[in-house]
Amino acid sequence: MIGRRRRAADAAPSRRIPRTGLIVRGATGVAALVAASELLGRAGIVHRDFFPPASAVLLRAAELATDPDFLTDLRITLTAWFLGLLIAIAVAVPAGVLLGSVPLVNTAVQAIVEFLRPIPSVALVPLVALLLGTELDMKLTVIVYASAWPILYNTVYGLRDVDPLAKETLRTFGFGRLAVMWRVSIPATAPFIATGVRMAAAVALILTVTAEMFGGFGDGLGVFAAQAQNVPGGIDDTLAVAVWAGLLGLAANAALVAGERRLFRWQYHGHSH
Amino acid sequence: MMRLLRALVQRWLVFALGVAAWEVAARGATDPAFPPPSRIVAKMYDLWFSGPVTGLFLTEGARADILPSLTRLATALALGTVLGVVAGLALGRSAHAHAYLDPVLQFFRAIPPPLLVPVFIVLFTVGAQMQVSSIVFSVIWPILLNTADGARTVERLQIDTARVFRMRPAERLFLIIIPAAMPKIFAGLRLALSLSLILMVFSELQPATENGIGFRLYDAYTRFDYQEMWAAIALLGVLGYLFNAALMAVERRVLAWHRGVRGVTA
């Protein structure tokens, strides 16, 4: 329900302004923001070390694209992010299917889930850092812990939302439980799972960076940003990394949305009258 | 009665068994990194809840750890919600403003907020201001963008009805647009709440922090005090659970009229 309603809403507003108009206005907005922060930075109202002009930050961000150290950091962060998300999907989707389709398991485990989920994942960072060091293992542990929940919950809710009539119909044709699951429930749940994965991707990036910043050694965007703050004028570097991370987050989100649109086209057609 | 009992057993049996198994395993292993749950609870009691009756059983430690964290969290959530909802409503009601600002806002939302903590440290030095601004930065985007989304998609019929009844702009805002955007606003608040806890802890994990639950956690980390770390993690879990329950209760009350109300985290 929720997923569908949101899609129907997504489609509505762009109707008033044509697509090219949206792009032009969006670009103007970005340019205006850059110009405003440039002025603020140059006018000397705020100190250069606190608030560098946008051009300096963007220039630095562009420079970083050819900096081998930064590229290593970028690769390390992307690897942890991607692997962590992959493991979270591999763990959370089957768990969600189990919880969503076997009511007894659901009631039995619910208390444990409700107890574990509210723990803010970042609270685990120091403990896991002591146990596993600050390398990939530690990052993966906290990334998976943080990003498994949205996937798990969306899978469970998606399964609960499956049209009972469709299931009944297949059952009357003599299909077994697993066949109904495979042919009706899983395809109907897939868009929900995809939404969960998209939410998880954002959380996973946050936890990757958090874990790296806490460790403070080794490689990764978070390490780069954390080390920059100890250098005079390092704020340019920190902000340049933030620009990169923001663009990566946007790109991942856009890719996932495009994937959803392509995979679940039937759903968009059905509901965006 | 039997039914209730059975439901209770079904719900808590596996949980109780799990805790019992953890207790037995941890006692057997005697690994300092994995203390048994009974010891964690005892530690929590010692650290925070063994105070005098007059102070609601809160200890000196609770006043140094829990209260500063909660004050900063509440301040930041209040600030972020007000700013986000006001800006979101304005943005949602103007298709042009939305077209100009959406890419910029989406970009800000995509930045992992912990990356900006060093920037806030430079701006404000380590302290309450830095911590509050870090949390505000994390919560404002989901609230703002969700509110804008909700305000944008008010049904045509409702707006037309308002026009027919010659509603004044203020009436239209409070009687139609805000209620219509409410479900989306709450969806944003739920996201914001979990982000705010992450940033609350992370901003307190910074060296040179003076108080807060995150500070207690970092302090325990530097002393390899596993029991205290587990206690802090459990405390954060309990607090997270309570905040979430409170938000859900408010949501159910505020959105009682809305037929789509369900405990959905989408």
Coordinates of N, CA and C in Angstrom, one line a residue, chain A residues 118-120, chain B residues 44 48-49 65-67 69-70 73 193 197 200-201 213 232-246:
Chain A
P118 N 16.2 -1.3 17.9 CA 16.4 0.2 18.3 C 17.8 0.5 18.7
I119 N 18.7 -0.5 18.9 CA 20.1 -0.1 19.2 C 20.7 0.6 18.1
P120 N 21.1 1.9 18.3 CA 21.7 2.7 17.2 C 23.0 2.0 16.8
Chain B
M44 N 24.5 -1.7 34.4 CA 23.6 -0.5 34.1 C 23.0 0.0 35.4
W48 N 23.8 3.9 36.5 CA 22.8 4.9 36.3 C 21.6 4.9 37.2
F49 N 21.2 3.7 37.7 CA 19.9 3.7 38.3 C 19.9 3.3 39.8
D65 N 25.7 11.5 32.1 CA 25.6 10.8 30.8 C 24.3 11.0 30.1
I66 N 23.2 10.6 30.8 CA 22.0 10.5 30.1 C 21.3 11.8 29.8
L67 N 21.3 12.7 30.9 CA 20.6 13.9 30.7 C 21.2 14.8 29.6
S69 N 22.8 14.0 27.0 CA 22.5 13.5 25.7 C 21.1 13.7 25.3
L70 N 20.2 13.5 26.2 CA 18.8 13.7 25.9 C 18.4 15.1 25.6
L73 N 19.6 15.9 22.2 CA 18.7 15.2 21.2 C 17.4 15.9 21.1
L193 N 14.3 10.2 13.4 CA 14.6 9.7 14.8 C 15.8 8.8 14.8
L197 N 19.6 9.5 16.5 CA 20.3 8.7 17.5 C 21.8 8.4 17.1
M200 N 23.6 11.6 17.5 CA 23.8 11.9 18.9 C 25.1 11.1 19.5
V201 N 25.1 9.8 19.2 CA 26.2 9.0 19.7 C 27.5 9.4 19.0
I213 N 26.1 9.8 26.7 CA 26.2 8.4 26.6 C 27.3 8.0 25.7
A232 N 26.3 0.6 28.0 CA 25.9 1.8 27.2 C 25.1 1.4 26.0
I233 N 25.5 0.3 25.3 CA 24.8 -0.2 24.1 C 23.4 -0.6 24.5
A234 N 23.2 -1.3 25.7 CA 21.9 -1.7 26.1 C 21.1 -0.5 26.4
L235 N 21.7 0.5 27.1 CA 20.9 1.7 27.5 C 20.4 2.4 26.2
L236 N 21.3 2.5 25.2 CA 20.9 3.2 24.0 C 19.8 2.4 23.3
G237 N 19.8 1.1 23.4 CA 18.7 0.3 22.8 C 17.4 0.6 23.5
V238 N 17.5 0.6 24.8 CA 16.2 0.9 25.6 C 15.7 2.3 25.3
L239 N 16.6 3.3 25.2 CA 16.2 4.6 24.9 C 15.6 4.7 23.5
G240 N 16.3 4.0 22.5 CA 15.8 4.0 21.2 C 14.4 3.4 21.1
Y241 N 14.2 2.3 21.9 CA 12.9 1.6 21.9 C 11.8 2.6 22.4
L242 N 12.1 3.3 23.5 CA 11.2 4.2 24.2 C 10.8 5.3 23.2
F243 N 11.8 5.9 22.6 CA 11.5 7.1 21.7 C 10.6 6.6 20.5
N244 N 11.0 5.4 20.0 CA 10.2 4.9 18.9 C 8.8 4.7 19.3
A245 N 8.6 4.1 20.5 CA 7.2 3.8 21.0 C 6.5 5.1 21.1
A246 N 7.1 6.1 21.7 CA 6.5 7.4 21.9 C 6.0 8.0 20.6

